[in-house]
GROMACS .gro file of C-alpha atoms in nm:
model
  477
    1MET     CA    1  -3.039   6.083  -5.777
    2ASN     CA    2  -2.829   6.360  -5.631
    3SER     CA    3  -2.748   6.374  -5.261
    4ASN     CA    4  -2.625   6.689  -5.088
    5ILE     CA    5  -2.403   6.611  -4.794
    6THR     CA    6  -2.345   6.889  -4.547
    7THR     CA    7  -2.025   6.867  -4.351
    8ILE     CA    8  -2.051   7.003  -3.998
    9THR     CA    9  -1.722   7.124  -3.859
   10SER     CA   10  -1.626   7.208  -3.503
   11ASN     CA   11  -1.703   7.570  -3.574
   12SER     CA   12  -2.073   7.480  -3.587
   13LEU     CA   13  -2.055   7.497  -3.208
   14VAL     CA   14  -2.050   7.876  -3.238
   15ASP     CA   15  -2.405   8.008  -3.229
   16PRO     CA   16  -2.457   8.219  -3.545
   17GLN     CA   17  -2.740   8.403  -3.373
   18ALA     CA   18  -2.513   8.539  -3.099
   19GLN     CA   19  -2.407   8.851  -3.290
   20ARG     CA   20  -2.766   8.923  -3.386
   21LEU     CA   21  -2.861   8.914  -3.018
   22VAL     CA   22  -2.583   9.159  -2.939
   23ASP     CA   23  -2.706   9.386  -3.221
   24PHE     CA   24  -3.058   9.364  -3.080
   25LEU     CA   25  -2.938   9.473  -2.736
   26ARG     CA   26  -2.767   9.771  -2.894
   27ASP     CA   27  -3.071   9.865  -3.100
   28VAL     CA   28  -3.306   9.870  -2.798
   29GLY     CA   29  -3.064  10.075  -2.593
   30LEU     CA   30  -2.946   9.803  -2.353
   31PRO     CA   31  -2.579   9.746  -2.255
   32HIS     CA   32  -2.425   9.527  -2.523
   33GLU     CA   33  -2.050   9.539  -2.469
   34ASN     CA   34  -1.878   9.256  -2.278
   35ILE     CA   35  -2.203   9.058  -2.267
   36MET     CA   36  -2.086   8.781  -2.497
   37ALA     CA   37  -1.736   8.666  -2.570
   38ASP     CA   38  -1.566   8.793  -2.883
   39PRO     CA   39  -1.597   8.574  -3.194
   40SER     CA   40  -1.224   8.494  -3.172
   41GLU     CA   41  -1.269   8.355  -2.820
   42ARG     CA   42  -1.571   8.152  -2.928
   43SER     CA   43  -1.369   8.012  -3.215
   44ILE     CA   44  -1.111   7.882  -2.969
   45ILE     CA   45  -1.392   7.706  -2.783
   46ALA     CA   46  -1.526   7.565  -3.106
   47SER     CA   47  -1.185   7.433  -3.204
   48ASN     CA   48  -1.097   7.267  -2.873
   49LEU     CA   49  -1.412   7.176  -2.682
   50PRO     CA   50  -1.548   6.905  -2.920
   51GLY     CA   51  -1.225   6.708  -2.902
   52TYR     CA   52  -1.222   6.721  -2.523
   53LEU     CA   53  -1.584   6.610  -2.500
   54GLN     CA   54  -1.517   6.320  -2.735
   55SER     CA   55  -1.232   6.207  -2.512
   56LEU     CA   56  -1.465   6.165  -2.214
   57PRO     CA   57  -1.609   5.817  -2.154
   58ALA     CA   58  -1.971   5.764  -2.256
   59GLU     CA   59  -2.076   5.692  -1.898
   60VAL     CA   60  -1.942   6.030  -1.792
   61LYS     CA   61  -2.145   6.215  -2.053
   62ARG     CA   62  -2.465   6.012  -2.030
   63ASP     CA   63  -2.628   6.206  -1.744
   64ALA     CA   64  -2.399   6.511  -1.747
   65ARG     CA   65  -2.660   6.785  -1.789
   66TYR     CA   66  -2.404   7.029  -1.657
   67LEU     CA   67  -2.187   6.960  -1.963
   68SER     CA   68  -2.482   7.036  -2.190
   69LYS     CA   69  -2.536   7.367  -2.012
   70PHE     CA   70  -2.165   7.438  -2.032
   71VAL     CA   71  -2.161   7.374  -2.409
   72ILE     CA   72  -2.463   7.597  -2.468
   73GLY     CA   73  -2.315   7.876  -2.258
   74ALA     CA   74  -1.969   7.850  -2.413
   75GLY     CA   75  -2.105   7.818  -2.768
   76SER     CA   76  -2.328   8.121  -2.721
   77GLY     CA   77  -2.040   8.325  -2.587
   78LEU     CA   78  -2.184   8.338  -2.234
   79PHE     CA   79  -1.869   8.222  -2.064
   80ASP     CA   80  -1.981   8.328  -1.717
   81TYR     CA   81  -2.296   8.117  -1.756
   82ALA     CA   82  -2.080   7.822  -1.862
   83LEU     CA   83  -1.856   7.873  -1.559
   84ASN     CA   84  -2.158   7.878  -1.327
   85ALA     CA   85  -2.290   7.557  -1.481
   86ILE     CA   86  -1.971   7.364  -1.413
   87TRP     CA   87  -1.922   7.517  -1.067
   88ASN     CA   88  -2.276   7.428  -0.959
   89GLU     CA   89  -2.201   7.067  -1.053
   90VAL     CA   90  -1.880   7.078  -0.848
   91VAL     CA   91  -2.077   7.198  -0.543
   92ILE     CA   92  -2.334   6.921  -0.589
   93ASP     CA   93  -2.056   6.663  -0.614
   94LEU     CA   94  -1.878   6.794  -0.303
   95ARG     CA   95  -2.205   6.771  -0.110
   96LYS     CA   96  -2.243   6.410  -0.226
   97LYS     CA   97  -1.891   6.337  -0.102
   98ALA     CA   98  -1.981   6.494   0.233
   99SER     CA   99  -2.297   6.283   0.259
  100LEU     CA  100  -2.112   5.961   0.179
  101TYR     CA  101  -1.838   6.048   0.427
  102GLY     CA  102  -2.092   6.117   0.702
  103VAL     CA  103  -2.271   6.445   0.764
  104ASP     CA  104  -2.208   6.430   1.139
  105ILE     CA  105  -1.832   6.424   1.090
  106PHE     CA  106  -1.855   6.680   0.813
  107PHE     CA  107  -2.063   6.929   1.011
  108ASP     CA  108  -1.839   6.882   1.316
  109ALA     CA  109  -1.543   6.986   1.103
  110ALA     CA  110  -1.729   7.264   0.920
  111VAL     CA  111  -1.923   7.425   1.205
  112GLY     CA  112  -1.740   7.286   1.509
  113GLY     CA  113  -1.845   7.408   1.851
  114ASN     CA  114  -2.044   7.699   1.720
  115LYS     CA  115  -2.392   7.732   1.868
  116THR     CA  116  -2.532   7.696   1.517
  117ARG     CA  117  -2.405   7.336   1.504
  118GLU     CA  118  -2.741   7.212   1.635
  119PHE     CA  119  -2.906   7.341   1.316
  120TYR     CA  120  -2.691   7.120   1.092
  121LYS     CA  121  -2.814   6.763   1.116
  122THR     CA  122  -2.891   6.604   0.778
  123GLU     CA  123  -2.767   6.625   0.421
  124ASN     CA  124  -3.052   6.865   0.350
  125ASP     CA  125  -2.862   7.119   0.562
  126LEU     CA  126  -2.550   7.102   0.344
  127PRO     CA  127  -2.671   7.380   0.107
  128ALA     CA  128  -2.669   7.616   0.409
  129LEU     CA  129  -2.289   7.602   0.409
  130LYS     CA  130  -2.116   7.860   0.194
  131ASP     CA  131  -1.917   7.727  -0.098
  132ALA     CA  132  -1.590   7.841   0.061
  133VAL     CA  133  -1.670   7.653   0.385
  134LEU     CA  134  -1.771   7.344   0.188
  135LEU     CA  135  -1.444   7.358  -0.002
  136ASP     CA  136  -1.229   7.417   0.307
  137THR     CA  137  -1.393   7.130   0.495
  138CYS     CA  138  -1.352   6.887   0.205
  139ARG     CA  139  -0.981   6.965   0.203
  140LYS     CA  140  -0.956   6.935   0.581
  141LEU     CA  141  -1.115   6.590   0.573
  142GLU     CA  142  -0.910   6.487   0.264
  143LEU     CA  143  -1.216   6.442   0.046
  144ILE     CA  144  -1.014   6.634  -0.213
  145SER     CA  145  -0.638   6.674  -0.243
  146ASP     CA  146  -0.449   6.990  -0.153
  147THR     CA  147  -0.369   7.051  -0.520
  148THR     CA  148  -0.732   7.016  -0.622
  149TYR     CA  149  -0.832   7.245  -0.337
  150LYS     CA  150  -0.598   7.518  -0.460
  151LYS     CA  151  -0.733   7.489  -0.813
  152LEU     CA  152  -1.093   7.499  -0.700
  153LYS     CA  153  -1.025   7.788  -0.465
  154HIS     CA  154  -0.893   7.984  -0.760
  155ILE     CA  155  -1.197   7.894  -0.971
  156LEU     CA  156  -1.432   7.995  -0.690
  157ASP     CA  157  -1.251   8.326  -0.647
  158MET     CA  158  -1.271   8.393  -1.020
  159ARG     CA  159  -1.637   8.293  -1.031
  160ASN     CA  160  -1.714   8.530  -0.745
  161ASP     CA  161  -1.507   8.812  -0.894
  162ILE     CA  162  -1.598   8.790  -1.262
  163GLY     CA  163  -1.881   8.541  -1.296
  164ILE     CA  164  -2.245   8.611  -1.368
  165SER     CA  165  -2.317   8.606  -0.993
  166HIS     CA  166  -2.088   8.909  -0.943
  167PRO     CA  167  -2.068   9.085  -1.280
  168THR     CA  168  -1.769   9.302  -1.368
  169ASN     CA  169  -1.613   9.435  -1.684
  170TYR     CA  170  -1.353   9.157  -1.693
  171ASN     CA  171  -1.393   8.900  -1.972
  172ILE     CA  172  -1.319   8.532  -1.917
  173ASN     CA  173  -1.097   8.407  -2.197
  174ALA     CA  174  -1.154   8.078  -2.374
  175PHE     CA  175  -0.843   7.898  -2.256
  176GLU     CA  176  -0.918   7.986  -1.892
  177LEU     CA  177  -1.267   7.845  -1.930
  178LEU     CA  178  -1.146   7.524  -2.090
  179GLY     CA  179  -0.883   7.479  -1.818
  180TRP     CA  180  -1.142   7.523  -1.545
  181LEU     CA  181  -1.368   7.269  -1.715
  182GLN     CA  182  -1.087   7.013  -1.725
  183THR     CA  183  -1.000   7.075  -1.358
  184CYS     CA  184  -1.359   7.031  -1.244
  185VAL     CA  185  -1.427   6.719  -1.450
  186GLN     CA  186  -1.100   6.534  -1.392
  187ASP     CA  187  -0.995   6.648  -1.045
  188VAL     CA  188  -1.334   6.664  -0.871
  189LEU     CA  189  -1.615   6.487  -1.049
  190HIS     CA  190  -1.408   6.171  -1.096
  191ASP     CA  191  -1.196   6.191  -0.783
  192ARG     CA  192  -1.243   6.000  -0.457
  193PRO     CA  193  -1.140   6.067  -0.095
  194THR     CA  194  -0.798   5.960   0.027
  195GLU     CA  195  -0.746   5.625   0.193
  196ALA     CA  196  -0.699   5.793   0.531
  197ALA     CA  197  -1.031   5.976   0.496
  198LEU     CA  198  -1.209   5.651   0.407
  199GLN     CA  199  -1.054   5.485   0.713
  200VAL     CA  200  -1.191   5.759   0.938
  201GLN     CA  201  -1.534   5.726   0.777
  202ALA     CA  202  -1.536   5.349   0.830
  203PHE     CA  203  -1.412   5.381   1.188
  204ILE     CA  204  -1.690   5.623   1.286
  205ALA     CA  205  -1.956   5.404   1.126
  206ASN     CA  206  -1.827   5.095   1.305
  207LEU     CA  207  -1.780   5.275   1.636
  208LYS     CA  208  -2.144   5.386   1.644
  209SER     CA  209  -2.271   5.033   1.593
  210HIS     CA  210  -2.020   4.836   1.803
  211THR     CA  211  -2.166   4.791   2.151
  212ALA     CA  212  -1.961   4.491   2.266
  213PRO     CA  213  -1.648   4.562   2.474
  214LEU     CA  214  -1.325   4.598   2.277
  215ASP     CA  215  -1.074   4.321   2.326
  216PRO     CA  216  -0.710   4.421   2.397
  217ALA     CA  217  -0.586   4.326   2.049
  218THR     CA  218  -0.849   4.538   1.875
  219LYS     CA  219  -0.779   4.827   2.111
  220GLN     CA  220  -0.407   4.818   2.033
  221THR     CA  221  -0.471   4.800   1.658
  222ILE     CA  222  -0.702   5.101   1.664
  223GLU     CA  223  -0.463   5.302   1.881
  224ARG     CA  224  -0.181   5.227   1.637
  225ARG     CA  225  -0.399   5.346   1.347
  226PHE     CA  226  -0.456   5.675   1.531
  227THR     CA  227  -0.082   5.742   1.523
  228GLU     CA  228  -0.074   5.680   1.147
  229LEU     CA  229  -0.344   5.936   1.063
  230PRO     CA  230  -0.256   6.293   0.958
  231SER     CA  231  -0.285   6.526   1.256
  232HIS     CA  232  -0.569   6.731   1.104
  233LEU     CA  233  -0.777   6.416   1.056
  234CYS     CA  234  -0.708   6.321   1.419
  235GLY     CA  235  -0.850   6.657   1.524
  236SER     CA  236  -1.165   6.607   1.317
  237LEU     CA  237  -1.202   6.254   1.448
  238LEU     CA  238  -1.163   6.373   1.809
  239ARG     CA  239  -1.442   6.628   1.765
  240THR     CA  240  -1.674   6.363   1.618
  241VAL     CA  241  -1.592   6.101   1.884
  242PHE     CA  242  -1.658   6.363   2.152
  243GLY     CA  243  -1.992   6.441   1.989
  244ILE     CA  244  -2.090   6.074   1.995
  245TYR     CA  245  -1.985   6.042   2.359
  246VAL     CA  246  -2.197   6.334   2.481
  247ALA     CA  247  -2.503   6.254   2.267
  248PRO     CA  248  -2.785   6.150   2.504
  249ASP     CA  249  -2.899   5.866   2.276
  250THR     CA  250  -2.556   5.701   2.248
  251ASP     CA  251  -2.556   5.339   2.362
  252GLN     CA  252  -2.372   5.289   2.690
  253GLY     CA  253  -2.160   5.015   2.533
  254VAL     CA  254  -2.045   5.258   2.264
  255ARG     CA  255  -1.968   5.518   2.529
  256LYS     CA  256  -1.755   5.267   2.722
  257ASN     CA  257  -1.558   5.183   2.408
  258ILE     CA  258  -1.495   5.552   2.346
  259ALA     CA  259  -1.375   5.586   2.705
  260VAL     CA  260  -1.118   5.314   2.633
  261LEU     CA  261  -0.995   5.467   2.307
  262ALA     CA  262  -1.024   5.840   2.379
  263PRO     CA  263  -0.696   5.888   2.571
  264ALA     CA  264  -0.491   5.748   2.283
  265LEU     CA  265  -0.677   5.960   2.028
  266TRP     CA  266  -0.636   6.270   2.246
  267ASN     CA  267  -0.260   6.215   2.268
  268THR     CA  268  -0.226   6.208   1.887
  269CYS     CA  269  -0.397   6.546   1.843
  270ALA     CA  270  -0.242   6.891   1.830
  271ASP     CA  271  -0.337   7.153   2.089
  272GLU     CA  272  -0.573   7.352   1.863
  273PRO     CA  273  -0.850   7.089   1.837
  274ARG     CA  274  -0.817   7.024   2.211
  275TYR     CA  275  -0.873   7.389   2.297
  276ARG     CA  276  -1.160   7.411   2.049
  277LEU     CA  277  -1.322   7.115   2.219
  278GLY     CA  278  -1.292   7.302   2.548
  279ILE     CA  279  -1.488   7.588   2.393
  280VAL     CA  280  -1.753   7.339   2.279
  281LEU     CA  281  -1.784   7.210   2.634
  282GLU     CA  282  -1.823   7.561   2.772
  283GLY     CA  283  -2.096   7.619   2.513
  284TYR     CA  284  -2.294   7.326   2.652
  285ASN     CA  285  -2.285   7.487   2.995
  286THR     CA  286  -2.370   7.834   2.867
  287ASN     CA  287  -2.663   7.705   2.663
  288LEU     CA  288  -2.793   7.487   2.949
  289TYR     CA  289  -2.730   7.147   2.788
  290LYS     CA  290  -2.685   6.990   3.131
  291ASP     CA  291  -2.666   6.626   3.020
  292LYS     CA  292  -2.418   6.699   2.743
  293TYR     CA  293  -2.211   6.915   2.976
  294ALA     CA  294  -2.194   6.643   3.241
  295LEU     CA  295  -2.086   6.384   2.984
  296GLY     CA  296  -1.838   6.632   2.836
  297GLU     CA  297  -1.679   6.680   3.177
  298GLN     CA  298  -1.646   6.302   3.202
  299PHE     CA  299  -1.473   6.294   2.863
  300PHE     CA  300  -1.223   6.564   2.958
  301ALA     CA  301  -1.148   6.382   3.282
  302LEU     CA  302  -1.092   6.056   3.091
  303VAL     CA  303  -0.834   6.211   2.861
  304SER     CA  304  -0.674   6.429   3.133
  305GLY     CA  305  -0.774   6.732   2.932
  306ASN     CA  306  -0.902   6.976   3.192
  307ALA     CA  307  -0.613   7.213   3.118
  308TYR     CA  308  -0.763   7.259   2.769
  309ARG     CA  309  -1.100   7.379   2.885
  310SER     CA  310  -1.180   7.742   2.807
  311PRO     CA  311  -0.991   8.000   3.019
  312SER     CA  312  -1.307   8.161   3.155
  313GLU     CA  313  -1.445   7.826   3.267
  314ARG     CA  314  -1.113   7.706   3.411
  315LEU     CA  315  -1.074   8.028   3.607
  316VAL     CA  316  -1.401   7.969   3.788
  317ILE     CA  317  -1.335   7.598   3.840
  318VAL     CA  318  -0.980   7.644   3.973
  319ASP     CA  319  -1.094   7.919   4.208
  320THR     CA  320  -1.370   7.691   4.337
  321LEU     CA  321  -1.133   7.396   4.380
  322ILE     CA  322  -0.885   7.606   4.579
  323THR     CA  323  -1.165   7.699   4.818
  324GLU     CA  324  -1.285   7.340   4.834
  325LEU     CA  325  -0.934   7.210   4.904
  326LEU     CA  326  -0.895   7.455   5.193
  327ASP     CA  327  -1.233   7.346   5.331
  328LYS     CA  328  -1.133   6.980   5.312
  329HIS     CA  329  -0.801   7.053   5.480
  330ASN     CA  330  -0.975   7.224   5.769
  331GLY     CA  331  -1.256   6.970   5.785
  332TRP     CA  332  -1.305   6.626   5.933
  333ASP     CA  333  -1.090   6.336   5.802
  334ASN     CA  334  -0.889   6.570   5.581
  335PHE     CA  335  -0.632   6.303   5.494
  336HIS     CA  336  -0.900   6.113   5.304
  337HIS     CA  337  -1.098   6.403   5.158
  338GLU     CA  338  -0.810   6.621   5.039
  339ALA     CA  339  -0.671   6.373   4.786
  340PRO     CA  340  -0.953   6.371   4.523
  341VAL     CA  341  -0.980   6.750   4.532
  342ALA     CA  342  -0.602   6.784   4.499
  343ALA     CA  343  -0.604   6.544   4.204
  344ASN     CA  344  -0.882   6.740   4.038
  345LEU     CA  345  -0.702   7.069   4.097
  346TRP     CA  346  -0.381   6.928   3.949
  347SER     CA  347  -0.572   6.824   3.635
  348TYR     CA  348  -0.652   7.190   3.570
  349VAL     CA  349  -0.298   7.319   3.636
  350PRO     CA  350  -0.065   7.050   3.499
  351ASP     CA  351   0.192   7.302   3.377
  352GLN     CA  352   0.309   7.652   3.458
  353ASN     CA  353   0.127   7.810   3.163
  354SER     CA  354  -0.207   7.685   3.293
  355ILE     CA  355  -0.170   7.872   3.623
  356PHE     CA  356  -0.369   8.196   3.628
  357ASP     CA  357  -0.168   8.493   3.750
  358ASN     CA  358  -0.461   8.631   3.950
  359LEU     CA  359  -0.505   8.298   4.132
  360ALA     CA  360  -0.137   8.216   4.183
  361GLU     CA  361  -0.112   8.362   4.532
  362ARG     CA  362  -0.416   8.174   4.663
  363LEU     CA  363  -0.318   7.856   4.482
  364PHE     CA  364   0.034   7.830   4.624
  365LYS     CA  365  -0.065   7.948   4.972
  366THR     CA  366  -0.338   7.683   4.992
  367VAL     CA  367  -0.117   7.409   4.849
  368LEU     CA  368   0.161   7.500   5.094
  369LEU     CA  369  -0.081   7.496   5.383
  370CYS     CA  370  -0.191   7.144   5.290
  371ARG     CA  371   0.164   7.028   5.216
  372ILE     CA  372   0.296   7.155   5.552
  373GLY     CA  373   0.010   6.973   5.716
  374ARG     CA  374  -0.148   6.984   6.057
  375GLY     CA  375   0.160   6.894   6.256
  376VAL     CA  376   0.032   6.557   6.388
  377SER     CA  377   0.243   6.243   6.396
  378TYR     CA  378   0.005   6.040   6.176
  379ASN     CA  379   0.148   6.056   5.823
  380ASN     CA  380   0.349   6.356   5.946
  381GLY     CA  381   0.030   6.556   5.932
  382VAL     CA  382   0.004   6.547   5.548
  383SER     CA  383  -0.257   6.370   5.335
  384PRO     CA  384  -0.070   6.076   5.179
  385GLY     CA  385  -0.298   6.080   4.872
  386GLY     CA  386  -0.266   6.455   4.823
  387LYS     CA  387   0.106   6.488   4.892
  388ARG     CA  388   0.225   6.398   4.542
  389TYR     CA  389  -0.013   6.651   4.386
  390TYR     CA  390   0.104   6.924   4.622
  391ASP     CA  391   0.467   6.857   4.534
  392ALA     CA  392   0.379   6.847   4.163
  393ILE     CA  393   0.208   7.188   4.180
  394LEU     CA  394   0.496   7.338   4.378
  395ASN     CA  395   0.736   7.202   4.114
  396LEU     CA  396   0.558   7.419   3.858
  397GLY     CA  397   0.651   7.741   4.035
  398GLY     CA  398   0.983   7.803   3.863
  399ASP     CA  399   1.120   8.155   3.838
  400LYS     CA  400   0.778   8.303   3.767
  401PHE     CA  401   0.600   8.192   4.083
  402ALA     CA  402   0.888   8.132   4.326
  403PRO     CA  403   0.829   8.477   4.490
  404HIS     CA  404   0.463   8.380   4.555
  405ILE     CA  405   0.574   8.058   4.723
  406MET     CA  406   0.834   8.230   4.942
  407ALA     CA  407   0.601   8.516   5.035
  408ALA     CA  408   0.335   8.265   5.143
  409PHE     CA  409   0.551   8.180   5.447
  410THR     CA  410   0.480   8.526   5.587
  411HIS     CA  411   0.101   8.470   5.594
  412TYR     CA  412  -0.037   8.404   5.940
  413GLU     CA  413  -0.208   8.075   5.837
  414ILE     CA  414   0.127   7.923   5.745
  415SER     CA  415   0.353   8.100   5.994
  416GLY     CA  416   0.118   7.986   6.269
  417GLN     CA  417   0.173   7.622   6.169
  418LEU     CA  418   0.550   7.655   6.173
  419GLY     CA  419   0.547   7.652   6.551
  420ARG     CA  420   0.527   7.271   6.525
  421SER     CA  421   0.849   7.087   6.444
  422ILE     CA  422   0.672   6.838   6.216
  423CYS     CA  423   0.532   7.126   6.011
  424ARG     CA  424   0.875   7.284   5.980
  425THR     CA  425   1.017   6.957   5.847
  426GLN     CA  426   0.735   6.936   5.591
  427ALA     CA  427   0.788   7.302   5.502
  428LYS     CA  428   1.152   7.230   5.424
  429GLN     CA  429   1.047   6.945   5.193
  430ALA     CA  430   0.790   7.171   5.025
  431LEU     CA  431   1.056   7.435   4.959
  432GLU     CA  432   1.288   7.174   4.814
  433ALA     CA  433   1.013   7.066   4.578
  434ALA     CA  434   0.948   7.429   4.479
  435ARG     CA  435   1.319   7.493   4.415
  436THR     CA  436   1.347   7.206   4.167
  437ASN     CA  437   1.265   7.407   3.853
  438VAL     CA  438   1.399   7.746   3.958
  439ILE     CA  439   1.676   7.874   3.731
  440ASN     CA  440   1.738   8.229   3.850
  441GLN     CA  441   2.042   8.217   4.078
  442ARG     CA  442   1.918   8.485   4.319
  443LEU     CA  443   1.586   8.306   4.360
  444ILE     CA  444   1.770   7.979   4.422
  445GLU     CA  445   1.976   8.158   4.687
  446CYS     CA  446   1.659   8.292   4.850
  447MET     CA  447   1.492   7.952   4.859
  448THR     CA  448   1.808   7.785   4.983
  449TYR     CA  449   1.819   8.036   5.269
  450LEU     CA  450   1.468   7.935   5.375
  451ILE     CA  451   1.550   7.564   5.338
  452ASP     CA  452   1.861   7.600   5.554
  453HIS     CA  453   1.689   7.800   5.831
  454ILE     CA  454   1.322   7.695   5.838
  455GLU     CA  455   1.367   7.402   6.080
  456THR     CA  456   1.554   7.603   6.341
  457ASN     CA  457   1.398   7.942   6.284
  458PRO     CA  458   1.027   7.936   6.194
  459GLY     CA  459   1.032   8.315   6.141
  460CYS     CA  460   1.320   8.314   5.892
  461ALA     CA  461   1.093   8.432   5.610
  462THR     CA  462   1.051   8.766   5.786
  463SER     CA  463   1.413   8.804   5.898
  464THR     CA  464   1.615   9.108   5.798
  465ASP     CA  465   1.863   8.895   5.605
  466PHE     CA  466   1.592   8.730   5.397
  467LYS     CA  467   1.414   9.058   5.328
  468ARG     CA  468   1.738   9.207   5.202
  469LEU     CA  469   1.813   8.899   4.991
  470SER     CA  470   1.467   8.888   4.832
  471ALA     CA  471   1.401   9.262   4.803
  472ASP     CA  472   1.411   9.257   4.422
  473TYR     CA  473   1.137   8.993   4.405
  474ILE     CA  474   0.912   9.048   4.708
  475ARG     CA  475   0.766   9.386   4.795
  476TRP     CA  476   0.817   9.430   5.166
  477ASN     CA  477   0.621   9.688   5.361
   0.00000   0.00000   0.00000
């Protein structure tokens, strides 16, 4: 009995019907060039792809429908179809990684404080993210490595530029396609998030469920872990922790624990995520989320972060606080009522850069008025609780705002107070505080002149000598 044995080589991967399909397209008048890869390119696939597939473990291939689609596309010469098949699997895998990591954290990092954040809640919303955003966020959260990100970014760019989704006349070559397959299978589909990313994931999950107060040892351990995280992960974690804090359904015990940990986390973050969080808070106010806005204000107060709130919001708040401080100073029991307002004001202007130019004159005039005091013997006429904040704000003046501080002594509200000896003594101390960070030698000379003469001559700020000395910095009428 004779048996005919047919040997199937790797070249059997090449579809013999492919050329006939191309001929058919030509015969019916349809475009037929650059539709399928050249036979030489398909031969390269046929020579190399079987060996690579055989090297993959059986468990990898068992349910890998994407590999079947890739083989059919590559074998038929439809390289762009094959590329789409493998890329679609990459996207599905990245979405799975996002779901396992936690969609709340992922959407916080992907969408941030945008108003559209409220529309991203479950894993079913992940497909709404563009592939580029999905990829960028996975890198940001260390769900993929930087090297893998760069490779995938290139593949995505090539897919968009030359793939079937955006057809061009460029032909994908066989070695490119095989390299992209290897990158996707080895670097993505069998990769796992970094240890730091897994720590963040576990921390968020535990934080949400831990309602008992944190003991000091646990608090110190967590705070130390914050300092060990990469700065970009700290920023993502801060945004998520903030989101948990302001959520109306968050357990009060969880919120208290966040209040304990938030200052340490805030201190480990760079400025960018802090400012972005300020924009998120402003968005709550703009979109009338009153409860979230109130809790957000609490959070910013806890971490001493008012200086990072959005400029437009800070401008209104600082202006309001200046008016409120003046009202408290002129009101009943000012010694007691000035201090909390002064502390709040200081939280919004903790450094020179946070002082608005268009509010500087009012700010320093009001602070000086409070720092000089009412001229009574009790506490030398100055609020003991507010005094340190007044000096701190005056210290910020420096070269930039020193002229505002000196010119304030010509205003009738302040010059009227200088008729009292106690006020003149306090004025001298205020000027000394304001001179602390002045570098410009002429400005130092001007301030020293006022310091030397204010106690004996309450009108020294309008004297001819002082006007001449300060003429380059104060516009005198």
